[in-house]
Structures are given as C-alpha cells and as structure tokens.
CSV table of C-alpha atoms in Angstrom, one decimal:
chain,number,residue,atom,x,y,z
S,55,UNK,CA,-19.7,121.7,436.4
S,56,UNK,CA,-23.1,122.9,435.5
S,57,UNK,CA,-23.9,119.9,433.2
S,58,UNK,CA,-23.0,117.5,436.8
S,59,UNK,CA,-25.5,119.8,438.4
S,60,UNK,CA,-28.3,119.0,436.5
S,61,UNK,CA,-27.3,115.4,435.9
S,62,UNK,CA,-27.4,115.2,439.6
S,63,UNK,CA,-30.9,116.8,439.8
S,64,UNK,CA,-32.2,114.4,437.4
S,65,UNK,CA,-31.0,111.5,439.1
S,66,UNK,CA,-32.2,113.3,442.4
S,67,UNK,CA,-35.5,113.8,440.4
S,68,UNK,CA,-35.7,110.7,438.8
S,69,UNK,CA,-35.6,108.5,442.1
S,70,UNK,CA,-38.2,111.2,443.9
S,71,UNK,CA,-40.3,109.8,440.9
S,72,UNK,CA,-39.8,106.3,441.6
S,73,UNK,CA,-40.4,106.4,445.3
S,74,UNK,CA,-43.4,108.5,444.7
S,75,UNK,CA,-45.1,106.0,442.7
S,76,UNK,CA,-44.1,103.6,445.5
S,77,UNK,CA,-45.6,106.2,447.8
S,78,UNK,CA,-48.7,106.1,445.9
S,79,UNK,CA,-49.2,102.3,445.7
S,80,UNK,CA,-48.0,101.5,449.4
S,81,UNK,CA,-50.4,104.6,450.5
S,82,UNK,CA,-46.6,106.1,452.2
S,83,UNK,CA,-47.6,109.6,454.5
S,84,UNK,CA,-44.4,111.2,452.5
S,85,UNK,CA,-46.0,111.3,449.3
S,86,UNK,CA,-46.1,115.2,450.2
S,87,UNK,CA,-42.4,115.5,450.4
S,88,UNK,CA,-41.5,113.7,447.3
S,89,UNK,CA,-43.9,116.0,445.5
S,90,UNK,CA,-41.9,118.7,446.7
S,91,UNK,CA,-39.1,117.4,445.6
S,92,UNK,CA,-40.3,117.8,442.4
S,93,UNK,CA,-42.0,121.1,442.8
S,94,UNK,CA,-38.9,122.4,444.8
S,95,UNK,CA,-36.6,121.9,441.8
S,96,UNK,CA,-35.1,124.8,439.8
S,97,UNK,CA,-34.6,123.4,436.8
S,98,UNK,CA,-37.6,123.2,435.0
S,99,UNK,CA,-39.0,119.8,433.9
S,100,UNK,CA,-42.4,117.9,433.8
S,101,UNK,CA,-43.3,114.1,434.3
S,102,UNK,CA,-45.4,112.1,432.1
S,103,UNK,CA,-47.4,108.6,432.1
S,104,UNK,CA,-47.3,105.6,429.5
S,105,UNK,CA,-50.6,107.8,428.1
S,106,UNK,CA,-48.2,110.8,427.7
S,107,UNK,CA,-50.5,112.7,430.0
S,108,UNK,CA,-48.8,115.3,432.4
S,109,UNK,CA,-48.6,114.0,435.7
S,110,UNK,CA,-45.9,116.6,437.1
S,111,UNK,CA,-45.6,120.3,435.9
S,112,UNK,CA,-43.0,122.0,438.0
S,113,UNK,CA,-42.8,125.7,439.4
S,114,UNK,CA,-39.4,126.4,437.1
S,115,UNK,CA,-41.6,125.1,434.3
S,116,UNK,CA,-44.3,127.4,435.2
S,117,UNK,CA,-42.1,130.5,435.1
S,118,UNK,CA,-40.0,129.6,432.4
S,119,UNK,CA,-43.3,129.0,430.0
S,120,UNK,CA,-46.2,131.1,431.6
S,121,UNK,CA,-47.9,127.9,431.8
S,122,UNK,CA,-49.3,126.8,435.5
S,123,UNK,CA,-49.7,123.3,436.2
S,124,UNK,CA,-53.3,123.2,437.1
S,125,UNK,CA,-53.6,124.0,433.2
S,126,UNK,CA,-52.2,121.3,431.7
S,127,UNK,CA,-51.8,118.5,434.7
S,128,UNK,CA,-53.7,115.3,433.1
S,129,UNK,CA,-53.9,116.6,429.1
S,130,UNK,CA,-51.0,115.5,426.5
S,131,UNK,CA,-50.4,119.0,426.0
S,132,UNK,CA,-46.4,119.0,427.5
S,133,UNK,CA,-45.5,120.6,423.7
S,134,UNK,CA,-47.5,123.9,424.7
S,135,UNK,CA,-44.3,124.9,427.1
S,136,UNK,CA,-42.2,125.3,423.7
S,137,UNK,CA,-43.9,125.0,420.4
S,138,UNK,CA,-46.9,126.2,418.8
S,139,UNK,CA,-48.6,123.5,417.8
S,140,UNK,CA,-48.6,120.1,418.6
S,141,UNK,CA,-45.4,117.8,418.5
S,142,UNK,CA,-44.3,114.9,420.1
S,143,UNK,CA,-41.5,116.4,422.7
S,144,UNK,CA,-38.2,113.8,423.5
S,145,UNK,CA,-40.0,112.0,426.9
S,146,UNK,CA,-42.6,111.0,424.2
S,147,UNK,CA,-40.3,109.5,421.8
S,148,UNK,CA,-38.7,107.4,425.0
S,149,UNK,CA,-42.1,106.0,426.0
S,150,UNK,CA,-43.3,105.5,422.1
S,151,UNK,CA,-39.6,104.1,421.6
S,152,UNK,CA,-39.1,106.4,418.5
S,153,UNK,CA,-36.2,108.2,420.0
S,154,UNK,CA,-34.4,106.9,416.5
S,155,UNK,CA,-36.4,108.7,414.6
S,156,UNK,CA,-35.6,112.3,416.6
S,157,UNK,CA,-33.9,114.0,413.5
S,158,UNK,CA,-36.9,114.6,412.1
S,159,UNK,CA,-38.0,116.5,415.1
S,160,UNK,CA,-34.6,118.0,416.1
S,161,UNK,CA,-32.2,119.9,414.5
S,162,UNK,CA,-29.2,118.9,416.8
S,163,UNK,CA,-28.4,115.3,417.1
S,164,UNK,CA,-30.5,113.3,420.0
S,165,UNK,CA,-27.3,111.3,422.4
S,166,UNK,CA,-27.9,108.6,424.8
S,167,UNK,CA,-27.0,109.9,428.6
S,168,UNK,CA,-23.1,108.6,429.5
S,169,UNK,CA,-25.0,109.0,433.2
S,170,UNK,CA,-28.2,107.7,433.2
S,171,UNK,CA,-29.8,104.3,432.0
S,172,UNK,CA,-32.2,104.9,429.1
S,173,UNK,CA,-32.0,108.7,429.3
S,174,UNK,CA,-31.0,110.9,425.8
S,175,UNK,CA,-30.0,114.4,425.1
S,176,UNK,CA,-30.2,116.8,422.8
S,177,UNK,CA,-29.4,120.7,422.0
S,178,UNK,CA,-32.1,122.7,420.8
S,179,UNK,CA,-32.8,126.1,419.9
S,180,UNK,CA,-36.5,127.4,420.6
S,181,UNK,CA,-37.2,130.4,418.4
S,182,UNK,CA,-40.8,131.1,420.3
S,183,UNK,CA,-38.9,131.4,423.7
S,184,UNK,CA,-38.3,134.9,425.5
S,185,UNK,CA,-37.4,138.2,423.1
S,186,UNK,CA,-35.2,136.5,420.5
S,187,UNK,CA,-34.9,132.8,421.3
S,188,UNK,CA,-33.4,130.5,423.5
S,189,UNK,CA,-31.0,127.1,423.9
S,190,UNK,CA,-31.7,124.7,426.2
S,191,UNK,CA,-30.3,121.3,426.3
S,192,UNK,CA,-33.0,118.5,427.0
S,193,UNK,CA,-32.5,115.7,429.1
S,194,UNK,CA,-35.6,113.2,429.1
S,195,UNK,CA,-35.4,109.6,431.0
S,196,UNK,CA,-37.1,106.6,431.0
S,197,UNK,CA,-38.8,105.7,434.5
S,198,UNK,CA,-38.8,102.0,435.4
S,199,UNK,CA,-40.0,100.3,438.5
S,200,UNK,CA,-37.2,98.0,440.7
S,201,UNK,CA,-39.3,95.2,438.2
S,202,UNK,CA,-38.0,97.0,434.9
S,203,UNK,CA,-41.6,97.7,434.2
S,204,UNK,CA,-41.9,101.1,432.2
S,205,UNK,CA,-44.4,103.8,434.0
S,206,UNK,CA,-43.7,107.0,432.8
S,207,UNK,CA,-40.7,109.1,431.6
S,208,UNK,CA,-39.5,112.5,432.6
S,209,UNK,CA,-38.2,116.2,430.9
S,210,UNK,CA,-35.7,118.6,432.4
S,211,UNK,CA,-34.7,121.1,430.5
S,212,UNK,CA,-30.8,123.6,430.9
S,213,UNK,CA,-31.3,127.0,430.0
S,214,UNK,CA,-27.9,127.5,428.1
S,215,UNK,CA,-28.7,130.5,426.2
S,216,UNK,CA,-25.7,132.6,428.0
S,217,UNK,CA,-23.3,129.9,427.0
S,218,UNK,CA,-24.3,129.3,423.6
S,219,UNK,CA,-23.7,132.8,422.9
S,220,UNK,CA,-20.2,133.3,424.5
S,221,UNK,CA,-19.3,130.7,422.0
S,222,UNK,CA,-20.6,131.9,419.1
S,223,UNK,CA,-18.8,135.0,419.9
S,224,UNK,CA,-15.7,133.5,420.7
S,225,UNK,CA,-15.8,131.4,417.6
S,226,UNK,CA,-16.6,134.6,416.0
S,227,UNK,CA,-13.3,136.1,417.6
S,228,UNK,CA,-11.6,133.4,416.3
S,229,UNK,CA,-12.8,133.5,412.6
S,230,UNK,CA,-11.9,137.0,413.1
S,231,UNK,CA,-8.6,136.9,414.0
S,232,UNK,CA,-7.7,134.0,411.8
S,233,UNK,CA,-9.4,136.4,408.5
S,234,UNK,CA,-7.1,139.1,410.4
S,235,UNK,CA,-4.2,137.3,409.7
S,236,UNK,CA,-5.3,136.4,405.8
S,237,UNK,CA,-6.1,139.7,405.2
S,238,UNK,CA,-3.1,141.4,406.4
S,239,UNK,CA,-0.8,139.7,403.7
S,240,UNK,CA,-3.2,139.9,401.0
S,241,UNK,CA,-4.6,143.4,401.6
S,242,UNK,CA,-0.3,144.4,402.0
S,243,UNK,CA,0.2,142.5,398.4
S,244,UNK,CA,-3.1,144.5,397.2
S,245,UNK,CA,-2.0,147.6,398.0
S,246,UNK,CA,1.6,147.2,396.4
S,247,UNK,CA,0.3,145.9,393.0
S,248,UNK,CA,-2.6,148.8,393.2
S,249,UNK,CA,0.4,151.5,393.7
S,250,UNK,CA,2.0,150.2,390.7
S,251,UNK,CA,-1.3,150.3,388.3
S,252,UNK,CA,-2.1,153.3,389.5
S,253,UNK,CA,1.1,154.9,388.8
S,254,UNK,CA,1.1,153.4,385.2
S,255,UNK,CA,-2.2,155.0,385.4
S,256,UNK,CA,-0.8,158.6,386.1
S,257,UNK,CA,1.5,158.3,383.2
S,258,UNK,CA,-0.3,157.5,380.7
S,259,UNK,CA,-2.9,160.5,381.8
S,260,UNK,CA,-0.3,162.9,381.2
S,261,UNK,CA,1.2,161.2,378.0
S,262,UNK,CA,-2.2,161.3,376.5
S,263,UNK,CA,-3.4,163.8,374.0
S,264,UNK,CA,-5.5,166.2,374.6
S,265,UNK,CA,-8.2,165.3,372.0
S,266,UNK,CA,-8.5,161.7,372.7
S,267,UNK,CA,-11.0,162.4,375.1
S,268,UNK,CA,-12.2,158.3,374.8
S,269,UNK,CA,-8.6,157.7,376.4
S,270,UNK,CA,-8.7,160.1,378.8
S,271,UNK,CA,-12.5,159.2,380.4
S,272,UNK,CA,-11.0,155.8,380.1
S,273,UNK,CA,-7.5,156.6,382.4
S,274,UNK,CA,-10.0,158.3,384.6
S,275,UNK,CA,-12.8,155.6,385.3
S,276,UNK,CA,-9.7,153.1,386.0
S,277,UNK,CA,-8.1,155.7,388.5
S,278,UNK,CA,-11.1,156.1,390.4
S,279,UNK,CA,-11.6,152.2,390.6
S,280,UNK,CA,-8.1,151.9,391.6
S,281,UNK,CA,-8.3,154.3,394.5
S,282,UNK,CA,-11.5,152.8,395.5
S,283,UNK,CA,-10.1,149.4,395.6
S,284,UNK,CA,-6.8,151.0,397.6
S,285,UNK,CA,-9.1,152.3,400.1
S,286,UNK,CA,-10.3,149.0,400.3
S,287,UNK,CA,-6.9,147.9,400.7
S,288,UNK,CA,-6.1,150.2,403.8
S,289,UNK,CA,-9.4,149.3,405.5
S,290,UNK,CA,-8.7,145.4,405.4
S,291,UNK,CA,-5.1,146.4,406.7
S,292,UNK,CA,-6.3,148.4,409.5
S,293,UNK,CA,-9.0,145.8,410.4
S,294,UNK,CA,-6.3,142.9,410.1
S,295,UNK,CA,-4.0,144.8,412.2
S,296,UNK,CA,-6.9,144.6,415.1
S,297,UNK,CA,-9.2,147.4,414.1
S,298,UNK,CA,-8.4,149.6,417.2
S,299,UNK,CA,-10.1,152.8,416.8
S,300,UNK,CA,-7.9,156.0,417.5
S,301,UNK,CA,-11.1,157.9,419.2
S,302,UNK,CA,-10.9,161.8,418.9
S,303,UNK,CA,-14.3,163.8,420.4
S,304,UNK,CA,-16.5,164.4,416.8
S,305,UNK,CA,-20.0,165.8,416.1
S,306,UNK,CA,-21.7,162.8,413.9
S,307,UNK,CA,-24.5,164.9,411.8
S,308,UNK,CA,-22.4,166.1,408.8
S,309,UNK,CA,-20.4,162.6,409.3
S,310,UNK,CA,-23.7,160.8,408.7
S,311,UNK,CA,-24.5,162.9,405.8
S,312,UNK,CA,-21.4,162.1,404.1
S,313,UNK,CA,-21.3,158.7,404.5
S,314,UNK,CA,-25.2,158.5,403.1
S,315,UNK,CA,-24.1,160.5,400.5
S,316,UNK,CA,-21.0,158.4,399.2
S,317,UNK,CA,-23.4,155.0,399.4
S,318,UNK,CA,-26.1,156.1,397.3
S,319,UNK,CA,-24.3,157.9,394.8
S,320,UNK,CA,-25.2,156.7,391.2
S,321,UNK,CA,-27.7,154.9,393.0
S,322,UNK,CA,-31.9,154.9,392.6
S,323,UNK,CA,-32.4,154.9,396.2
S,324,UNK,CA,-32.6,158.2,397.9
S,325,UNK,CA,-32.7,159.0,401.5
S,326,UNK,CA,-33.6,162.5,403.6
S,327,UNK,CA,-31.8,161.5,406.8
S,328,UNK,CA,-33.8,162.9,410.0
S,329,UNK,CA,-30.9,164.2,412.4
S,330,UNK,CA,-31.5,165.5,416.0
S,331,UNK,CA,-30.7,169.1,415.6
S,332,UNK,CA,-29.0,168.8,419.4
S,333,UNK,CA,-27.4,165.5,418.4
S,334,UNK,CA,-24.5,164.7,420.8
S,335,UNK,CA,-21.1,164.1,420.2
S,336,UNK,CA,-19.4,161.0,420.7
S,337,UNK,CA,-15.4,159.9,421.2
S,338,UNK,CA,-15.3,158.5,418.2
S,339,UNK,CA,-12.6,157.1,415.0
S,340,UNK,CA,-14.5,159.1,412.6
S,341,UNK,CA,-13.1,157.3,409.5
S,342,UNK,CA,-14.5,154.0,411.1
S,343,UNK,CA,-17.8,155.0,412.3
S,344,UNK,CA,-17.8,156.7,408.6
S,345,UNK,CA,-17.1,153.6,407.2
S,346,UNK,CA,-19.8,151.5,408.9
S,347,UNK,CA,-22.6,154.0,408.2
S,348,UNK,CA,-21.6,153.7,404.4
S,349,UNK,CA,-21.5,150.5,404.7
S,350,UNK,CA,-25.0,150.0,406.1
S,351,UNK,CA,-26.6,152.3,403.8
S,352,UNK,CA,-25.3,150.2,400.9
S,353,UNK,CA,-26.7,147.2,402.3
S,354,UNK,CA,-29.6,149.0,402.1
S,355,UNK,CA,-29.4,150.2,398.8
S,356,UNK,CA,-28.5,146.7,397.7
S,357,UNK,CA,-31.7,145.1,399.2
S,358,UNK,CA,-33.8,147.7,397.1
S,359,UNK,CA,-32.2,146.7,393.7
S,360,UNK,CA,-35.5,148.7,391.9
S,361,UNK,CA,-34.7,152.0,393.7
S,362,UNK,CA,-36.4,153.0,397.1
S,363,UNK,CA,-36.2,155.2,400.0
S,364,UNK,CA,-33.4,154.3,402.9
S,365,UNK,CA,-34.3,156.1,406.0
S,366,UNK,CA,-31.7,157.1,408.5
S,367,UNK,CA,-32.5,158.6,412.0
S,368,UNK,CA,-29.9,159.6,414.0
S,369,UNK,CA,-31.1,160.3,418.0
S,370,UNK,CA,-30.2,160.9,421.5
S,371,UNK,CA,-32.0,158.7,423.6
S,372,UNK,CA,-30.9,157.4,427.5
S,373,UNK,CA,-31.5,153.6,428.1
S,374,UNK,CA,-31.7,151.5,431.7
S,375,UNK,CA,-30.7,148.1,431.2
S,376,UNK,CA,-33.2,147.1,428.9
S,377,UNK,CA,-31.2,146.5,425.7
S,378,UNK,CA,-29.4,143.5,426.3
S,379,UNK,CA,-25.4,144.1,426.2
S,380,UNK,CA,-25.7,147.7,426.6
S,381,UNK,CA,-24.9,149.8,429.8
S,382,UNK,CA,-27.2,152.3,431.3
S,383,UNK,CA,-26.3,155.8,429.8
S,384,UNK,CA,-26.6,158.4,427.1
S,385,UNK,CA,-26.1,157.2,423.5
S,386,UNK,CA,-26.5,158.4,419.9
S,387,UNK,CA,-28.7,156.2,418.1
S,388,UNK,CA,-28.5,156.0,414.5
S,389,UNK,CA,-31.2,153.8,412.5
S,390,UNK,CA,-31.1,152.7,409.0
S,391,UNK,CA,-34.0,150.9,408.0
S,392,UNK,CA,-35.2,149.8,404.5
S,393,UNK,CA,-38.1,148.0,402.8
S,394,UNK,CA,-36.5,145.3,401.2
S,395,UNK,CA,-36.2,141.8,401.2
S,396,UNK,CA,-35.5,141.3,404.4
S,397,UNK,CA,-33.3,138.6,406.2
S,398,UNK,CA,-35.4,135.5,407.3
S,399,UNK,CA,-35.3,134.6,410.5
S,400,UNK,CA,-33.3,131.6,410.6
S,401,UNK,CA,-30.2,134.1,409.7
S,402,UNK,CA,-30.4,137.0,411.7
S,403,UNK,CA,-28.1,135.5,414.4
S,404,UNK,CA,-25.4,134.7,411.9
S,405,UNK,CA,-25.7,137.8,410.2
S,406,UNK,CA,-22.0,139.4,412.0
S,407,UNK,CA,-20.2,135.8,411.4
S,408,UNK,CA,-17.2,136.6,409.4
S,409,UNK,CA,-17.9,134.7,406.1
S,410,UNK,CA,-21.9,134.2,405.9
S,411,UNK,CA,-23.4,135.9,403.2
S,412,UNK,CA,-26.8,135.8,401.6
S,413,UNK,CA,-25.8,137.2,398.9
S,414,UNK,CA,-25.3,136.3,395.0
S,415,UNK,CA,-21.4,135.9,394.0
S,416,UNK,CA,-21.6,138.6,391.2
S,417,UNK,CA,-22.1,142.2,391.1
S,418,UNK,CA,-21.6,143.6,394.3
S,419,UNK,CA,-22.1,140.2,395.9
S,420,UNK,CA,-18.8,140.0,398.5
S,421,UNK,CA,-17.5,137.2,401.0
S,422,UNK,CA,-19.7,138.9,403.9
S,423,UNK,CA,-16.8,140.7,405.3
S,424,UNK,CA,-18.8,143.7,405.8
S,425,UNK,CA,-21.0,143.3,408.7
S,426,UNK,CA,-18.1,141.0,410.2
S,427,UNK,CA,-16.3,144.6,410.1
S,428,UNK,CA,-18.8,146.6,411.1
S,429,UNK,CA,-20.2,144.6,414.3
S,430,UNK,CA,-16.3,144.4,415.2
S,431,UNK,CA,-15.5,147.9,415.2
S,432,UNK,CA,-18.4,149.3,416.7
S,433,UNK,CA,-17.7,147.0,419.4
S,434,UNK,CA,-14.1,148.0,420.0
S,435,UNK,CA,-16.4,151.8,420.4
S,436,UNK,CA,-18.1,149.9,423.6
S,437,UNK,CA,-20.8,150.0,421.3
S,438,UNK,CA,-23.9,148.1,419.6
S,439,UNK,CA,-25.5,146.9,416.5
S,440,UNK,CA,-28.9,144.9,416.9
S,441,UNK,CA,-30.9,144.3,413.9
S,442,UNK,CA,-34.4,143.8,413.2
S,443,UNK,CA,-36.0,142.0,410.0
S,444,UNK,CA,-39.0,140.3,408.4
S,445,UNK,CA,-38.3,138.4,405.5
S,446,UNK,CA,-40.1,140.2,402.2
S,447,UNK,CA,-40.7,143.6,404.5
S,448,UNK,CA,-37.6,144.8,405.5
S,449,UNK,CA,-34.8,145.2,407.6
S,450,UNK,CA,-33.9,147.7,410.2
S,451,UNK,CA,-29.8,148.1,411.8
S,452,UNK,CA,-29.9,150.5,415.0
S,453,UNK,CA,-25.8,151.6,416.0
S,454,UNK,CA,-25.5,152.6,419.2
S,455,UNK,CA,-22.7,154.9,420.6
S,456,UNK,CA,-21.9,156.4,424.0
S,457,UNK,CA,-22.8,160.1,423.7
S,458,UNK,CA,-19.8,162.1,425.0
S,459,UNK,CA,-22.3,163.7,427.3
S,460,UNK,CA,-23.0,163.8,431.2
S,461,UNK,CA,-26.8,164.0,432.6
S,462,UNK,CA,-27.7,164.5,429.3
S,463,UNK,CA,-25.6,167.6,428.7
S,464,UNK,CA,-22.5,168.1,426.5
C-alpha cells in the first residue's frame, strides 16, 4: 500500500512538472499552483535540468536533510542531501543515460519502474543520515515533453527505515527459531554423550593411584572441560527450547561480580567493576542475565588478545523516550566497554544475527551464537542491548534492564 502511495505522488509529481514547464513557456497564471504542488508534497524529492542543476528542492527535502532550497536551487549540488562529497545521484545517471552503470554507485541493484515510463529504483542505505543510518528507496524519472524531448528528470525518495528493520528482525526471529530447532537435537545428543565421558571420567579418578599424580591432573583438566562443555549443553537446550526466562526479584551487584570474575579467569585482562552502591534490583532469570554479562566480558577479553583493562559500570539511570526501543522508566544500566579492535562500521547492525561472526575459526573463534543469545534473552527481559564501536578504538555494549523500582525507590 505505501509503495502505490508514493508511485501515485510521483506520477502526481511528475505531470505537476510537465505542466509547469508548459506553464512556463505559455506564460499560464497557475504556474503558482503547480509549484505548490511540488512544494506541498510530503515525500521528499528534488527536480533537476538537462545541466543537472536544481530546479526544485522541496519542503520534505528540506527537513529530511537540513538543507533549504534557497541554498542549493540552480548549483549541481543535489548529492549534498545524502553524501559527503560529490557523487552523481540516480536522476543524474537517467539524464547522463548511465543508469547501467549504477552498481558502481549502489550497493542494491538499480530496477526499472513496472509503473512509470523511464523511471528506476533502487534500495539504499545512507550511513550519514539521522543517529545511525537510514533506508530509503529511490525512485528517479525521466521528464519528457508531449514531443519526447528530454528536459529534466526528477528524485523522490521513501523513508523505509522502520520497515527495513521489522524485517531484519523478523528474519532474525526466523534464523532463530530455525537454530532453535538445530540446537535442541544436537545440544540433547551433546549432553547424553558428555554424561557418558564424564562418567568414564569419575571412574577412572577413583581407580587411579594415589601417586600418579600426572593421571590424576590429567582426569581433572578433562572433567572440568567436560562440565564446561555440559553447561554449554544446557544453555543451547534452554535457548532452543525458547529461552523464556523464569524471573525471580534479584540484586545484580554480586551477580555482576561473578560473572566478571568467571570471564576473565586465567585471563591478562583485568577489570575493577564500578557498581552503584544503591543499585536497584531487577525481576530477573539470574542464571541468564549471568550468562550474558559473562558472555560480554569475554568478548571483551577476546578483543584485547595482549591483556588490557575491561571496564564495567553498572548504574541506575531514568530515560524519557530518547533511546530508541526503550520505554520511559527506571532501569539498571550495565556498560562493558573495552579498547580493542573495535567492530567497523559496516557490521554493527548485524552484529545480533544468529550466525555472523568476525571472528577467526580457531581458538575461541565460535559460529556467533553468542550475541545471537544474548540480544534474544535480554529481550524476552523487555530489555536492551545497543552497542557502540570505532574500528581500531574500541567497543562499548550498554544492557539495559527495568529496575524493580517505583519513582525511583525500591
């Protein structure tokens, strides 16, 4: 429905522009109106001449790139509205004719309009738009005169942000659900053979003679690494068998402790957590909200393979409805931030797909369940993980919970 709505403004567009070039050269008293046609429009879109200067530069345009018309009305400077420096933008490629050669200047594939006569498409993600980016989906057209003759072409741009992220989180679902399903046999199968080494284990502790001391460090390294990997076990069965959290009120400072502790031990990266003395409490699973603070802080400790310093602040804090996703109320922030590689940019968003990994496929190197995990059980705690990162500098996660706490007061 919303892609016939702004076909039909186009169109409605499109032949405002025709008749006000007829305006123009038959010297028409409604040149006025068709201008505001234009102008009037809330989807945002410009006009341009055979010279690729700006004839039109409507109001939507103005608020949706800071830009005002007078600024820009009569200069070739239509790429200023989305990029950084100069670039030809798709209603240039229609009047150069290079609209074949758009994969070199967009990332999604450039379609010719099923609607309108020579009019393309295309999908595009702008990463200097708004806080972190936005999709719009371009529609540029060719404007002819009733001869055929070629005077200009025109730009409207769909802000399709909000959509674009409903499906990436409902393809996320999916992926989810389907790994759920994967998991559940495998992690089941896991556990069983684990029970049986582990067992074999236990025997051969207690057959063992007391001096063979090599044998008995031996048995004891491969117990541990069997109960770890059992844990592991239990935690992909509880995720595949939808993650729920069984929520139980629970003060989160010593929590947070242990779960730093456990991540870094053995490690070279330390970390002196800074807790609110008069942290809240929160309805929480504690063994999940464990788990995805341990989880975090290994990331960390992974990113700093030389040794380093993770810090962790965990803090009450009241938000309005500036942190996109998140209800106004009282939360317990918790923030793990280290100094090391860093994520570039281009991944962030993909970061909490089930699957993508940055990672080498040795050592601790996984299949990128983790985050996948994390972001999916904080979430069934009507919670929120954001993250922040510059590649080479860092990267900072902030958690956010809902405090158990009324007017800020336990």
């Amino acid at each position: 429905m919303q892609n016939h709505i702004v076909l039909f403004i186009l169109v409605l567009a499109a032949t405002a522009i025709v008749s006000f070039a007829y305006a123009i050269w038959r010297g028409r008293k409604d040149e006025q109106i068709l201008r505001s046609i234009i102008q009037s429009s809330p989807i945002p879109m410009f006009v341009i001449s055979t010279n690729h200067r700006i004839l039109h530069w409507n109001r939507a345009l103005e608020g949706l790139s800071g830009i005002k018309s007078e600024d820009v009305v009569g200069t070739d400077q239509q790429w200023r509205a989305f990029y950084k420096s100069p670039r030809s933008c798709l209603a240039d490629l229609i009047l150069s004719n290079k609209v074949i050669n758009s994969s070199i200047l967009y990332a999604g594939q450039v379609t010719k309009s099923k609607v309108l006569k020579d009019a393309y498409e295309v999908t595009e993600f702008f990463p200097d738009l708004g806080e972190k980016g936005k999709w719009f989906r371009i529609t540029s057209a060719a404007i002819r005169d009733s001869g055929g003759k070629l005077f200009g072409s025109m730009e409207t741009l769909e802000d399709i942000t909000d959509q674009k992220t409903a499906e990436e989180e409902l393809l996320k679902r999916t992926k989810l659900e389907s790994l759920g399903t994967f998991a559940d046999g495998v992690a089941k199968d896991f556990d069983s053979l684990l029970s049986a080494i582990l067992r074999n284990v236990f025997l051969a502790k207690i057959s063992a003679s007391e001096e063979d001391k090599i044998l008995e460090n031996g048995l004891a390294i491969a117990e541990r690494a069997g109960l770890q990997a059992k844990e592991l076990a239990h935690r992909l069965i509880t995720f595949a068998q939808g993650g729920y959290p069984v929520k139980k009120l629970e003060k989160l400072d010593d929590l947070i402790r242990e779960a730093i502790s456990k991540a870094l031990t053995g490690s070279k990266v330390v970390c002196k957590p800074v807790i609110a003395p008069d942290l809240w409490p929160a309805e929480i699973d504690a063994m999940q909200i464990k788990q995805v603070i341990e989880n975090m802080v290994a990331n960390a400790r992974e990113a700093m393979p030389e040794g380093g310093v993770v810090e962790v602040i965990a803090e009450n804090i009241t938000t309005g409805t500036n942190i996109r996703t998140l209800g106004e109320g009282n939360y317990v922030r918790i923030v793990i931030r280290d100094k090391g590689i860093g994520i570039p940019r281009e991944n962030l968003s993909k970061i909490f797909d089930p699957y993508f990994t940055t990672k080498e496929k040795k050592g601790r190197g996984g299949i990128g369940l983790g985050l996948a995990i994390c972001d999916s059980i904080i979430k069934y705690h009507n919670g929120l993980i954001s993250v922040e990162s510059v590649a080479g500098a860092g990267t900072s996660f902030f958690i956010y919970l809902a405090a158990a706490v009324k007017n800020g007061a336990p």
